[in-house]
Every structure is written in C-alpha cells, then in structure tokens.
Amino acid sequence: MRTSFRKPCWLAAQALFLCTALLHAASPNLTIITPRGIQRGTEVEVLFNGARLNDAQEILFYEPGFNVVSMDAANPAQLKVKLKLDPAVRLGTHIVRVRTAGGITEAATMSVGQYPVVEEKEPNNDFATPQKVALNTSIHGVAGNEDIDYFLFEAKKGQRITAEVEAMRLGSALVDCYVAILDMKRFELAVCDDSALALQDPIASVIAPEDGTYVVAVRESSYAGNEKSRYVLHLGEAPRPRIAYPAGGKAGEEIEVTLLGDVRGPVKQKIKLPEKPGDFDYFFTQDGQSSPSPNKLRVVPFGNVLEVEPNNTPAEATKTDAPLPVAFNGIIEKAGDIDFFRFTAKAGQTFDVRCVARGVRSPLDPVLKIYKGDGAGIAENDDVGGPDSQLRWAAPADGEYLVSVRDHLGKGGAEYVYRVEFRPVAPSLTLGIPEFARNSQERNTVSVPRGNRFATLIRVARGDFAGDVAFTAPELPAGVMMSNDIITGNVNEAVAVFEAAADAPNAAKLTPLAGENVQNKAITGGFVQSLELVYGPPNNTVYYRQPVERMAVAVTEEVPFKITIVEPKVPLVQSGSMNLKVVAERAAGFKAPITLRMLWNPPGVGSANEVVIPEGQTEALYALNANGDAAVRTWKIAIVASSDAGKGAVWTSSQLATLNVSAPFLAMQIPMAAGEQGKPAPVLCKIQQLQPFDGEAQVSLFGLPTKVTIEKNPLPITKASADVTFNAALAADAPAGQHKSLFCQVIVMKDGEPIAHNVGGGGVLRIDEPPAPKPNAPPAPAPVVAAAAPAAPAPAAPPMPLSRLEKLRLDASEARAAQK
Amino acid sequence: MNTPHNITGTWNDGSAHFLRPKVIQRRSFFQVGMMAGLGITLGDFFRMRANAEAAGVVAKEGTAKSVIHIFLPGGMAHQESWDPKPYAPVEYRGPFGTVPTKVDGLLFSQNLAKTAQVADKITVCRSMTHGEAAHERGTHNMFTGYRPSPALSFPSIGSVISHELGSRKNLPPYVCVPGMPNEFAGSGYLSSAFGPFSLGSDPADGAFQVKDLVLPGGMTAERFEKSKTMLNSVDAHFRTLEKSDALDAMDSFYQRAYGMLSSAEAREAFNMKAEPDALKDAYGRNQAGMRMLLARRLVEAGVRMVSLTYGGWDHHDNISDAIKTQMPPFDQAFAMLITDLAQRGLLDSTLVVVSSEFGRTPKINAKSGRDHWPKVFSVVLAGGGIKKGYVYGSSDATASEPDEKPLIVEDFAATIYDRLGIVSDKKLMAPGGRPIDIVNGGKVLKDLLA
C-alpha cells in the first residue's frame, strides 16, 4: 500500500544534516501530479509538482496497487516518480501524498484509467483538422479559453462509443466540461454538459450508426477555461450504465440488479455486496471493458422491497409483510408518477427515513411522504438530505402505513431510481481534524519532528448519543506516542500531542483512529477526513471532495526549536486572566522569531490569537482569560509553535499541559461614583469575599477617563476587607458625562504566583460640570450638613464609605431633617 | 399613520402599513380611487404631487460643497481602527494596542498613528448600527441610506447629489474612483443620467489616464463634429420610435462628455501629473494615497461627490497580518487628505466620509479573524460643517453593541444630505409615479454639526 524508496545518497544527506543545526525539516508542498491520467497495469513516469520535494522519501497511497519503481528528487519543484500500477488498481481518482524528510505534503490526486493515455496536441481547435486518436484511449487535455478540442477516431457500425470526461473529478481545478460525439457532417450524435452520474462532468454514449470516422469535441461548457482546465477524456467501447435498480441491498448478500442507461439497453447483473454497510462503488464490466467510473450502490443491514406497478394510489400501493427495517425501491418512470408502498410498523418504533436518489446519482429530486393506512398524511420532507429527502419518524401506533415518493417538479424517466431506507435510529461517531485555515489543507496531517512534538485537534461528530469520547491511534510510526485527554461531553474537540523519540526513524503511517463513547463502549467510530479539493462560486462551494479514513502521521527531521509551557501552580479563575509562560529551546544559531498559537481554548476560556517569541529570544507570555461562566475543572491544552528557517513553516508543539479553571476568591461591585470638575471623587469598590486568601491582595482601578488621576493605585486589601476606596481627583477640564469603563484587577498571590481577577466591570464615574450660581439663591443646604457633622457621635472608627446612591439618600434625609 | 412617509417604507418596516386602518376616521372619507387601498388620503395625494413637482428644484447650497466618500469594502474591523477596546479581554481586544490622539482621552488603534494626529479635525462615530450582516445588504445601506428592497432599486447618495445639485464647471457631479464599486453606487430608480462617472483606470497606476477625455488618435475635431451630427440624426430616428430613459440618459451623457472634451479645465481635474511629487509621496504612492489625492483634486476642481474604495477588509482569517498590510497606506493617505484639505482651506467645505458596510465580530474567531458584525461599527465624518475633534456615540465594553447614541443609517444619510443643503425628506419620483423620500425618516443629528 505504501512504497518506500530511499535515495542512495540518503545516508550521506543525513550525515550532512547532523553536522549543522540549520539544515532541518522543511514543509514540502504538492500542487499537481501530471499527467492527470495514468493507465493501470503499466509502468508510467509521473511528475509530482510542488516545492521542497528534493528530500522526498516516500509516496503515500491510500489504496493498494501502486508500486514505486524509482524516484528522482533532484529538482525541488518536481519529483519524478516511476510507478508500476497493478492491473487491479481501482479506476478513478486516488489520493496521494509525498513524505519528505521534512514533512508530509498536502493531498493531491491522480486518476487511473483502463486505456493508454495520450496527450492532447494543439492545434486541434478546428473540426476540419482534428487530432487523430484510436478508440479505447484516454486523452489528457486542457480546455482553455475559447478552446474546443476535436479528436477524430474510427468506429465500426454497431460499436458502442462512450466518451466520459473526468474534469471536476480530477480534483485539481474548477473545470466544467462539455462533450459531444459528432459525425463527419457535424451532426451531433450525442452531447452532454452535466450528468446525473458524474455531476459537472459530461458523459456521452452512442452506438456507431455506420462504419466510418467520428469526432469527439471537448470544451469548457462556457468556453471560459484556462491553462488549469485539465481533463481526461476516456474514449472507448466501455459500457456506461447510468444507474442500477435496485440501487443497493443487504450487506454481504448477492443481489440481482438491472443496469439502466447504457446505449445497448438494460442489463441484468448479479452483484455480491460487501460486508460493510455504506456507499459502494460498483464497476460494471462487459466484453473485457469496465465502466470508466463506478455506479453508486447503497449497502445497508436490511433487505429490499421492490415496487410493483401500478402503485400510483394508496389503494394500489405495493404492499409488504416484511417487518421494518427495509428499503423500498422503485423508479419514477414517467412525468407525474408517484409510487406508494404499504407496510406495517409498531408503536414507538423510530426510524431515520431517507429517500436516496441523488445519493445513488439518480436524476430524481424526491419528495417523501408518510401516511396513515387510511391515506391521511403524517410526515413529509423534500430536501433535508440535499435534494434527497430525509426525516425521523416514530410510528404513532401499531398498524399499517403508506410511504410515497414523487419528483419535486413532477418529472420522471427510466433512470429515476430511488430507494426509501427505513433505518432504525442508531448512534454514530466520527473523528476528524478540523480545518485550521479556511479552504486549506494546512496541518491536516501530523508531522512530528524527531525528539520533538506536534499537536493537532481531534474533533468528534456525535450522532444520536451524548457523553465523553475516548480515542486512540493504533498504528503510529515507530517511536511516536500520542497523548490526549478524552473529549468530554460538553465539547467536541480535544488536543492530541504526538511526541517522537530522538531516535525514531524517518517514516510515515496512515493510521486509523479508534473512538468510543466512554459511557457506552458499544458506540465506536473512526477517522474520516473529507478532503475538499475543488472550491468555486458561489461562496466557495465545494465541487469535489474525497474522503479518506486514515490520518497521515510521519516522523520528520529535527527542527531547531522546541517549546514548553511552564505549567502554572495557580489556577485561572473565573472572570480572571493569566499569563502562561512559554519557553523555547533554540538550536545553536537558530534565531528566527517563533510564532505561538493556542491550539484550542476550553469553553469559557479565551486567549490571544498568536504570540511571538521575538528573534533570538526564548520566552513569551501567552495571555489567557476565563469568563464568569467558564466551567470549574481541569483541561488539557497545548500551544503550537511555527517558525520558518528558510524552508517553509515548520510546526511543533508544547507538551500536553494542564490548565486548572477554578472559582474566584472574590467578586466586586463598583457603585456609581460622581464628582464635580476640579474636585475629588471617591470611587468606592465593594468587595464580596468568596474564599479566604493569605496575605494582601492588590487592587488596581482601570478605565478612568482622561484628566482623572488617582493618588494611590493599586491599593492593598485582605481577606477581611469589605470595600476599598480610590480617591480620584478630577481636573477642572475633566470630560463631563458618564464614563462607564471602570473595573478593577485584583491580584491574589498564591505559591508565589499571581491570580488575576478582573472584577467590578461596568463601573461608572459621572463627572458633573459645576452648577451655575443661582441668582438670589437661598443658603445652600451644604453648611447645614456640615453643621450636622460635628453633632454626630465622635467617630471611633473611620466612617463607612458610601456609594453615590447612598450619599444621595443620606443627603436627602439630612436635608429633610434640617427642614423640620 | 396614513402618511406618504409610511408608504415609502421598505418591506422590512413591517406589514402594518399595508393594513387598512382599523378605526374609520373622518379623513378616510377623502381616500381616492386605487390609492385608497394603500391608505393615502386626498390631502396626502395633493401633497405628494406637489412634492413630486418640486423634484426638479435645485436645493440650496449647504456648508459642504463637496463630498469625498472613502468606502472600505468588505467590512473594516472597528476594533482594529476607530474603536479599540484596550481593557477588553485579549480575545476581544485583538492583537493591537492603542495610540493617543490629538484629542485628550481619545484613543485609536495603533494602526492609525498618523490619523491620530488629525483626530482634532475629524468626528468619529462609534455607534453606527444596522442589522445587515451580508456584504451586499450592508453595502446597500451605506450607499443609499435605505435598507434593500426587492420592490425598488434606490439611488446612491452620489446619484441623489447629482440629481439635486447637478454639474459644476463642466465636471461630472459624481465620480467613482477607480470605478463604480458596486451596483448600489448607481442611480437606482433615478434616470441613469445621474449615475457615477467611472474613471476606468486606477490613479495608483503609473499609466493612469481617464478614458474618453481626449479624442482618440486620428480623430480630428472636424471629423468628430461630423460623427456627432450623424449620431444625432440616428438618435432622432430612434426617438420617433420610442421614449425611453436610456435614450434621454444617453443624450445627457453625450452632452456631458462633449462638455468635458471641450473644457481644458475639466480635463485638467483628472491630470494627476500636475500634482507635485512631494505631495504624492506624502499621500503615499499606492492605491489609498493616489485615489485620495485624486479625490481632493476633483473636489477642488468642482466635482460634487467623489466615491472611492480602498482595499478589501473582509478579514475572516488572520486579521492581524491583513491589517498590518492594508492599514498603513490608508492611515497615511487619510491623515494627509485631511491635512491637505485643511491647508487648502477646503476642509470646511468638503465633507469627508469614511465608511464600510459593517464592522467585525467582537471576538477573534478560531481562524484568527473576525466575521461580519453590523450591530455596531464606526464611521468617520470630517469637514463640511461637521464637528471637529468629536466622538459621537459609543459602543459597549467589548465593541458588541451601541452603548450611547446609536447612529442609524437614515440619520447618517440625513445628516450628510443636510450638510450639502439637500432636504432629505423631499420626495423623488420613482417609476410608476411613486414619490419616495430621499431618506426614509432620518433625522439630522444636531450633535454632529459644527
């Protein structure tokens, strides 16, 4: 499955590496593999185009049948590989990566066909001067701007001609092709722009009406191609059924299907279905030729019920006695057709009911409806599963029910195949690596430098279950360890840190992941990476994606830096913040800045988006915050680091570190403070002690407006303090109005480390303009208050500080008392 | 509320105004014909007609004689520019610090260090708000002063200015630099004659030349006259066959183009070569600098509204690097534009507006960017009778919502029109004889006025 090839000079290169710390791992890059089409069962030279490929050591194939005969890595931008393909290699697009000494490339694609491949030769843009090709050939061409490629071939009367274009499916560019088979009078025998089976890729087939020559024309459908609009035209006698009926069956069973849509007419065929449920690609073979691409079948754990026409009304519904779960199969054969099935269900049985049509590449856009036995509708869906229909349905009572399928626009045709699968609701678990940069494959593999670490996030998709998920990687390369926490029930992600021993050999593995629900170990699942390879308008829609079920993990050459989180002795408190210290070890001579990124923030915790350890330095502080609702518990975190020492960014990681989020020691409220311009304004902060702390804590007031100063800031408090007052002095030109940004930071010390609380948020300081003197004003009440003050009992303790509101109340009550 | 004001509301205003009044009022007896269904009374009808007839009246001049509208497409983050939150948690605050400005206590993001030095000449509105988080809808709001409606295509502020104030010194009243930035910068329901004049060339480009300002090579004045005569006779023929706005608009385009071709002064307005090198350096020889310099040159020459765009500010990913690249040219050019206008004595008669379709999310996202956020963002107004060294409104502690004096699109537009002397509740006639307010119910914000 994987074929390793080492350059003869490899050991010499390695020896050279050890001599200097600056020769180290690099990020290789793979953009496109050419030619886009290769033939199975042959030996071919393939060019891997990209950057930094000159220390390539291995080609990683996800499927069997590829053997590397030789590799020429002289050119960093182009790796020449001689490949020998087994005759049994699956036809179609394959995912490939290159492993170099420095890392793993992005996934790129190569397309395997059954015919010899010839290159398109321009000029072939004129119908009168086409490129001559033989039937049963694959042509690798480019549909450029305003470019029509004409290919001339000979065929005998009655011969089947199939022209299938792979363009979007090549997975390398957004290219929408059109194909036509023309006779020599330029009449169109068959044309196609898009097809239900191959989506944007066209398929045209015809039975040759006479002995003679014919022309195939390929172009971009709107004549707007460019130099990247590559295609592979499979031109031959291959059978080309468009769909199978029924389009699926029970896992492990042999079913008889009718293959529809081939120009020679329907063919019955027995197919042994695989044991594993899921989507199944079936290649139909006839007269020694395979369909260029597969037909889509569904493999499920239950059997089929086939429609019996007429079944266009509830009364005529195809009736089955088979208990659910089953899959009902039919064809909406003509416009306006509707198919009914009658079945029995028991009260409380719940099913995911899915009408699969587009899912098996049928042209049908189904609308699904479930009725009671008497024909009263109870559930309906059109498009939950894309154009396909899907709903969750619980039988309300024991009894008979009906299900119907029709086309959304009332269309129909011989290939409008569908199946309605009544599947019992079952939990599902899938693990994956989230996208780190939009529409990019960045860091979707694991490259662990020797003697160093790499970290990634593992994300779980839970279907119909809740709870914690544990995961392991069973097939890591030698010398690599993965450490990770479980993915707890309230989150979907956890950090996984990979560490390679200092003597781990340069190697790679495509490893599955094994995930299981901690509370119910029967719920298991694995890794799926949906590689999104072609994006296009509108809004970066994915036009081609291909899933792989294993994660690429490699041990790479050393990198000249290693980072470690200095784990704090104190917790991060709710509504608090922390500066996490990160230390870098640098190899001698390595001075480049190192960019740090928190790989994942636990819920309620926020952090700086990136922090840089500046050139030549070895330390940085990484700011973390917890909000007031952050869960009190410990989490496993990691910080990843990247730097570029001239060969592209390389990534490492800290250890899997523990972050403890705990309850705060205190809370605070700042009642509104107020004062006149040019006068002092005491700012009272009321403390709510929550847990006792040792010694003094320091309170700093922040967020004061301009022209407001505080004599002493910070102020100390202890576990006994109930409040603290800052004496703000307002300048005569301090801005009048309400200033709402006051808050305090309280630093509580524990084990010699600070615990920062950000409290009292939303505090307001109101600055008033001095009142204009009133003409003939009566004596101000202030002297009364002032006079009243000495009358109060001699203060043994300092007076209790009052908030603005309390002061106003006091003033008012004193004024009332004075009036009496 | 059976007023024409309600009828001109957008479809977003709720369905209430399409309902008949529940209580029969005396006024209802005056309802006429088909319009009764819409709830227009006879009195309203006459008033609307009078307003419609007044549509052609030229507004009186305001404090602002011209507008330079700098639009930053994509949605510029208010946090990384006009409204930094230095005390917010780091995931809200973002990667940048602040810089003090010429106004005591007013901080800008560190990315606007040069603009900070002219903060005493501008007004920052930190409480701009609308609810449209899609680019095209937000852009529509900011260019037209209206929420988008499927029923009507609204004219841009520039086109309304063009319609209301007309041309000056043979120059097009409304110019887009380098070209019409989006479909909402057009003339909407007004005749396309009020659409923008697009340069079709970027002043930052060394070979900058406005198309169609000079006769093509080999075309003599005599030959050109002959062609004009031929064109007129063809047009006259078509005019006998049909009456269409496109023909009239085309005619007015030609008239204006002939005017520009024949006016050396008008042509000179576009001549960037006439600007001294030192000034070009001061603005910055890049898209921001050259577009703003040309804008100043055009308003100086007599163009009423110049709408220019700079950069792409849709920073969903890695906002830090994007800001570091795009902001310095803007900062330099904008600070220089304000300084230059002030030095030439043009600032008090030129309203400079900096806007974007919306702001960006308070919290930095997982890809180190910020996403669309129309709830609160900042716009800047300067000159043309706007206060100097002033901050209008504020956002809350994390720049998530307006805290004080929310600034709505209608008020923003009404205030701009007011400065130009255009009465924003005047009605313009839309196709089908529908009189539409220039701005639907906006108030002129006295707090903003100098």
Tab-separated table of N, CA and C in Angstrom, chain B residues 282-371:
chain	number	residue	atom	x	y	z
B	282	ALA	N	3.748	62.284	0.043
B	282	ALA	CA	3.105	62.492	1.343
B	282	ALA	C	1.817	61.681	1.444
B	283	TYR	N	1.069	61.582	0.356
B	283	TYR	CA	-0.143	60.761	0.356
B	283	TYR	C	0.207	59.274	0.334
B	284	GLY	N	1.325	58.943	-0.269
B	284	GLY	CA	1.694	57.551	-0.466
B	284	GLY	C	1.416	57.154	-1.895
B	285	ARG	N	2.436	56.640	-2.556
B	285	ARG	CA	2.247	56.258	-3.962
B	285	ARG	C	1.685	54.846	-4.017
B	286	ASN	N	0.468	54.737	-3.580
B	286	ASN	CA	-0.220	53.441	-3.600
B	286	ASN	C	-1.692	53.731	-3.846
B	287	GLN	N	-2.500	52.688	-3.836
B	287	GLN	CA	-3.916	52.876	-4.189
B	287	GLN	C	-4.609	53.855	-3.240
B	288	ALA	N	-4.340	53.707	-1.937
B	288	ALA	CA	-5.004	54.600	-0.988
B	288	ALA	C	-4.572	56.041	-1.252
B	289	GLY	N	-3.280	56.241	-1.360
B	289	GLY	CA	-2.753	57.587	-1.496
B	289	GLY	C	-3.189	58.258	-2.783
B	290	MET	N	-3.041	57.563	-3.883
B	290	MET	CA	-3.332	58.188	-5.175
B	290	MET	C	-4.828	58.408	-5.377
B	291	ARG	N	-5.634	57.487	-4.860
B	291	ARG	CA	-7.079	57.674	-5.011
B	291	ARG	C	-7.547	58.866	-4.174
B	292	MET	N	-6.991	59.009	-2.975
B	292	MET	CA	-7.414	60.133	-2.137
B	292	MET	C	-6.884	61.449	-2.688
B	293	LEU	N	-5.699	61.411	-3.227
B	293	LEU	CA	-5.152	62.635	-3.822
B	293	LEU	C	-6.003	63.060	-5.021
B	294	LEU	N	-6.365	62.087	-5.848
B	294	LEU	CA	-7.211	62.431	-6.994
B	294	LEU	C	-8.566	62.959	-6.517
B	295	ALA	N	-9.072	62.349	-5.460
B	295	ALA	CA	-10.362	62.800	-4.923
B	295	ALA	C	-10.267	64.274	-4.515
B	296	ARG	N	-9.189	64.617	-3.826
B	296	ARG	CA	-9.014	66.012	-3.426
B	296	ARG	C	-8.929	66.911	-4.645
B	297	ARG	N	-8.202	66.462	-5.645
B	297	ARG	CA	-8.042	67.238	-6.869
B	297	ARG	C	-9.404	67.449	-7.551
B	298	LEU	N	-10.207	66.412	-7.541
B	298	LEU	CA	-11.504	66.503	-8.207
B	298	LEU	C	-12.455	67.433	-7.461
B	299	VAL	N	-12.486	67.340	-6.133
B	299	VAL	CA	-13.415	68.236	-5.420
B	299	VAL	C	-12.920	69.682	-5.518
B	300	GLU	N	-11.613	69.831	-5.561
B	300	GLU	CA	-11.047	71.166	-5.703
B	300	GLU	C	-11.482	71.768	-7.041
B	301	ALA	N	-11.570	70.902	-8.048
B	301	ALA	CA	-11.942	71.375	-9.376
B	301	ALA	C	-13.438	71.605	-9.505
B	302	GLY	N	-14.244	70.981	-8.625
B	302	GLY	CA	-15.673	71.239	-8.705
B	302	GLY	C	-16.563	70.022	-8.714
B	303	VAL	N	-15.984	68.828	-8.640
B	303	VAL	CA	-16.813	67.628	-8.572
B	303	VAL	C	-17.547	67.646	-7.229
B	304	ARG	N	-18.830	67.281	-7.261
B	304	ARG	CA	-19.599	67.375	-6.017
B	304	ARG	C	-19.381	66.174	-5.114
B	305	MET	N	-19.307	65.009	-5.703
B	305	MET	CA	-19.117	63.821	-4.859
B	305	MET	C	-18.124	62.889	-5.521
B	306	VAL	N	-17.088	62.529	-4.765
B	306	VAL	CA	-16.146	61.515	-5.222
B	306	VAL	C	-16.291	60.328	-4.284
B	307	SER	N	-16.563	59.169	-4.839
B	307	SER	CA	-16.673	57.960	-4.033
B	307	SER	C	-15.507	57.070	-4.402
B	308	LEU	N	-14.660	56.780	-3.440
B	308	LEU	CA	-13.517	55.921	-3.758
B	308	LEU	C	-13.497	54.734	-2.821
B	309	THR	N	-12.894	53.657	-3.285
B	309	THR	CA	-12.746	52.469	-2.447
B	309	THR	C	-11.267	52.206	-2.244
B	310	TYR	N	-10.976	51.536	-1.164
B	310	TYR	CA	-9.601	51.118	-0.967
B	310	TYR	C	-9.588	49.783	-0.224
B	311	GLY	N	-8.823	48.861	-0.762
B	311	GLY	CA	-8.539	47.598	-0.074
B	311	GLY	C	-9.705	46.632	-0.061
B	312	GLY	N	-9.506	45.524	0.630
B	312	GLY	CA	-10.537	44.523	0.855
B	312	GLY	C	-10.436	44.157	2.324
B	313	TRP	N	-11.522	44.379	3.050
B	313	TRP	CA	-11.435	44.341	4.516
B	313	TRP	C	-12.230	43.204	5.123
B	314	ASP	N	-12.470	42.178	4.314
B	314	ASP	CA	-13.286	41.058	4.789
B	314	ASP	C	-12.379	40.043	5.484
B	315	HIS	N	-11.908	40.408	6.655
B	315	HIS	CA	-10.819	39.658	7.270
B	315	HIS	C	-11.327	38.536	8.166
B	316	HIS	N	-11.842	37.484	7.527
B	316	HIS	CA	-12.318	36.333	8.302
B	316	HIS	C	-11.146	35.554	8.890
B	317	ASP	N	-10.006	35.617	8.228
B	317	ASP	CA	-8.846	34.864	8.691
B	317	ASP	C	-7.693	35.837	8.925
B	318	ASN	N	-6.932	35.523	9.914
B	318	ASN	CA	-5.657	36.197	10.136
B	318	ASN	C	-5.741	37.715	9.970
B	319	ILE	N	-6.543	38.318	10.786
B	319	ILE	CA	-6.810	39.751	10.649
B	319	ILE	C	-5.554	40.568	10.935
B	320	SER	N	-4.701	40.041	11.784
B	320	SER	CA	-3.528	40.798	12.193
B	320	SER	C	-2.639	41.128	10.982
B	321	ASP	N	-2.324	40.110	10.197
B	321	ASP	CA	-1.448	40.345	9.034
B	321	ASP	C	-2.133	41.239	8.011
B	322	ALA	N	-3.432	41.015	7.820
B	322	ALA	CA	-4.161	41.795	6.818
B	322	ALA	C	-4.178	43.268	7.203
B	323	ILE	N	-4.406	43.535	8.460
B	323	ILE	CA	-4.444	44.931	8.921
B	323	ILE	C	-3.053	45.558	8.781
B	324	LYS	N	-2.049	44.773	9.133
B	324	LYS	CA	-0.685	45.314	9.045
B	324	LYS	C	-0.341	45.697	7.602
B	325	THR	N	-0.918	44.991	6.650
B	325	THR	CA	-0.635	45.291	5.243
B	325	THR	C	-1.469	46.467	4.742
B	326	GLN	N	-2.756	46.462	5.096
B	326	GLN	CA	-3.665	47.406	4.449
B	326	GLN	C	-3.799	48.731	5.166
B	327	MET	N	-3.606	48.711	6.468
B	327	MET	CA	-3.915	49.917	7.220
B	327	MET	C	-2.889	51.034	7.034
B	328	PRO	N	-1.581	50.739	7.014
B	328	PRO	CA	-0.643	51.863	6.926
B	328	PRO	C	-0.867	52.779	5.717
B	329	PRO	N	-1.099	52.249	4.516
B	329	PRO	CA	-1.375	53.172	3.407
B	329	PRO	C	-2.631	54.009	3.636
B	330	PHE	N	-3.655	53.376	4.200
B	330	PHE	CA	-4.876	54.126	4.473
B	330	PHE	C	-4.588	55.236	5.485
B	331	ASP	N	-3.882	54.873	6.556
B	331	ASP	CA	-3.600	55.814	7.643
B	331	ASP	C	-2.848	57.030	7.104
B	332	GLN	N	-1.829	56.739	6.335
B	332	GLN	CA	-1.011	57.829	5.792
B	332	GLN	C	-1.834	58.718	4.861
B	333	ALA	N	-2.560	58.069	3.954
B	333	ALA	CA	-3.295	58.833	2.949
B	333	ALA	C	-4.417	59.635	3.582
B	334	PHE	N	-5.139	59.016	4.514
B	334	PHE	CA	-6.284	59.704	5.107
B	334	PHE	C	-5.818	60.904	5.942
B	335	ALA	N	-4.757	60.688	6.731
B	335	ALA	CA	-4.241	61.798	7.540
B	335	ALA	C	-3.785	62.932	6.624
B	336	MET	N	-3.180	62.547	5.509
B	336	MET	CA	-2.689	63.565	4.574
B	336	MET	C	-3.849	64.269	3.883
B	337	LEU	N	-4.876	63.510	3.557
B	337	LEU	CA	-6.041	64.111	2.896
B	337	LEU	C	-6.647	65.195	3.791
B	338	ILE	N	-6.815	64.866	5.065
B	338	ILE	CA	-7.413	65.833	5.994
B	338	ILE	C	-6.488	67.058	6.113
B	339	THR	N	-5.187	66.783	6.255
B	339	THR	CA	-4.219	67.876	6.385
B	339	THR	C	-4.224	68.747	5.132
B	340	ASP	N	-4.213	68.097	3.979
B	340	ASP	CA	-4.158	68.790	2.696
B	340	ASP	C	-5.411	69.654	2.498
B	341	LEU	N	-6.575	69.060	2.781
B	341	LEU	CA	-7.821	69.818	2.641
B	341	LEU	C	-7.806	71.020	3.583
B	342	ALA	N	-7.323	70.793	4.815
B	342	ALA	CA	-7.300	71.884	5.788
B	342	ALA	C	-6.362	72.993	5.321
B	343	GLN	N	-5.196	72.581	4.823
B	343	GLN	CA	-4.212	73.580	4.387
B	343	GLN	C	-4.744	74.399	3.216
B	344	ARG	N	-5.515	73.784	2.367
B	344	ARG	CA	-6.047	74.496	1.203
B	344	ARG	C	-7.337	75.236	1.540
B	345	GLY	N	-7.757	75.148	2.790
B	345	GLY	CA	-8.994	75.817	3.176
B	345	GLY	C	-10.219	75.133	2.606
B	346	LEU	N	-10.058	73.873	2.243
B	346	LEU	CA	-11.185	73.147	1.631
B	346	LEU	C	-11.942	72.280	2.629
B	347	LEU	N	-11.349	72.092	3.822
B	347	LEU	CA	-11.951	71.109	4.725
B	347	LEU	C	-13.356	71.543	5.168
B	348	ASP	N	-13.520	72.837	5.395
B	348	ASP	CA	-14.830	73.276	5.878
B	348	ASP	C	-15.911	73.181	4.805
B	349	SER	N	-15.481	73.078	3.563
B	349	SER	CA	-16.490	72.969	2.501
B	349	SER	C	-16.506	71.572	1.879
B	350	THR	N	-15.673	70.672	2.421
B	350	THR	CA	-15.642	69.306	1.886
B	350	THR	C	-15.968	68.335	2.999
B	351	LEU	N	-17.022	67.590	2.813
B	351	LEU	CA	-17.392	66.572	3.796
B	351	LEU	C	-16.672	65.280	3.425
B	352	VAL	N	-15.832	64.808	4.342
B	352	VAL	CA	-15.130	63.541	4.103
B	352	VAL	C	-15.815	62.471	4.931
B	353	VAL	N	-16.169	61.383	4.284
B	353	VAL	CA	-16.860	60.286	4.971
B	353	VAL	C	-16.032	59.024	4.795
B	354	VAL	N	-15.733	58.344	5.884
B	354	VAL	CA	-15.092	57.031	5.785
B	354	VAL	C	-16.098	56.011	6.294
B	355	SER	N	-16.450	55.050	5.452
B	355	SER	CA	-17.412	54.044	5.912
B	355	SER	C	-17.061	52.686	5.354
B	356	SER	N	-17.795	51.714	5.811
B	356	SER	CA	-17.632	50.328	5.404
B	356	SER	C	-19.000	49.709	5.545
B	357	GLU	N	-19.230	48.530	4.952
B	357	GLU	CA	-20.608	48.020	5.020
B	357	GLU	C	-21.010	47.580	6.423
B	358	PHE	N	-20.057	47.145	7.223
B	358	PHE	CA	-20.333	46.805	8.621
B	358	PHE	C	-18.999	46.663	9.339
B	359	GLY	N	-19.091	46.346	10.621
B	359	GLY	CA	-17.875	46.108	11.394
B	359	GLY	C	-17.592	44.620	11.481
B	360	ARG	N	-16.841	44.240	12.471
B	360	ARG	CA	-16.497	42.831	12.565
B	360	ARG	C	-16.713	42.313	13.993
B	361	THR	N	-16.851	40.992	14.098
B	361	THR	CA	-17.266	40.382	15.358
B	361	THR	C	-16.386	40.789	16.536
B	362	PRO	N	-17.021	40.948	17.696
B	362	PRO	CA	-16.254	41.375	18.875
B	362	PRO	C	-15.122	40.409	19.207
B	363	LYS	N	-15.367	39.115	19.014
B	363	LYS	CA	-14.377	38.137	19.436
B	363	LYS	C	-13.616	37.613	18.218
B	364	ILE	N	-12.320	37.469	18.384
B	364	ILE	CA	-11.494	36.885	17.315
B	364	ILE	C	-11.908	35.426	17.135
B	365	ASN	N	-12.081	34.996	15.890
B	365	ASN	CA	-12.573	33.631	15.659
B	365	ASN	C	-11.433	32.608	15.666
B	366	ALA	N	-11.798	31.359	15.447
B	366	ALA	CA	-10.809	30.276	15.551
B	366	ALA	C	-9.730	30.390	14.480
B	367	LYS	N	-9.999	31.147	13.429
B	367	LYS	CA	-9.006	31.287	12.361
B	367	LYS	C	-8.315	32.639	12.450
B	368	SER	N	-8.324	33.182	13.643
B	368	SER	CA	-7.612	34.431	13.935
B	368	SER	C	-8.152	35.609	13.128
B	369	GLY	N	-9.401	35.514	12.739
B	369	GLY	CA	-10.014	36.633	12.027
B	369	GLY	C	-11.238	37.108	12.793
B	370	ARG	N	-11.949	38.012	12.167
B	370	ARG	CA	-13.232	38.442	12.713
B	370	ARG	C	-14.257	38.334	11.587
B	371	ASP	N	-15.498	38.009	11.947
B	371	ASP	CA	-16.553	37.834	10.942
B	371	ASP	C	-17.442	39.080	10.889
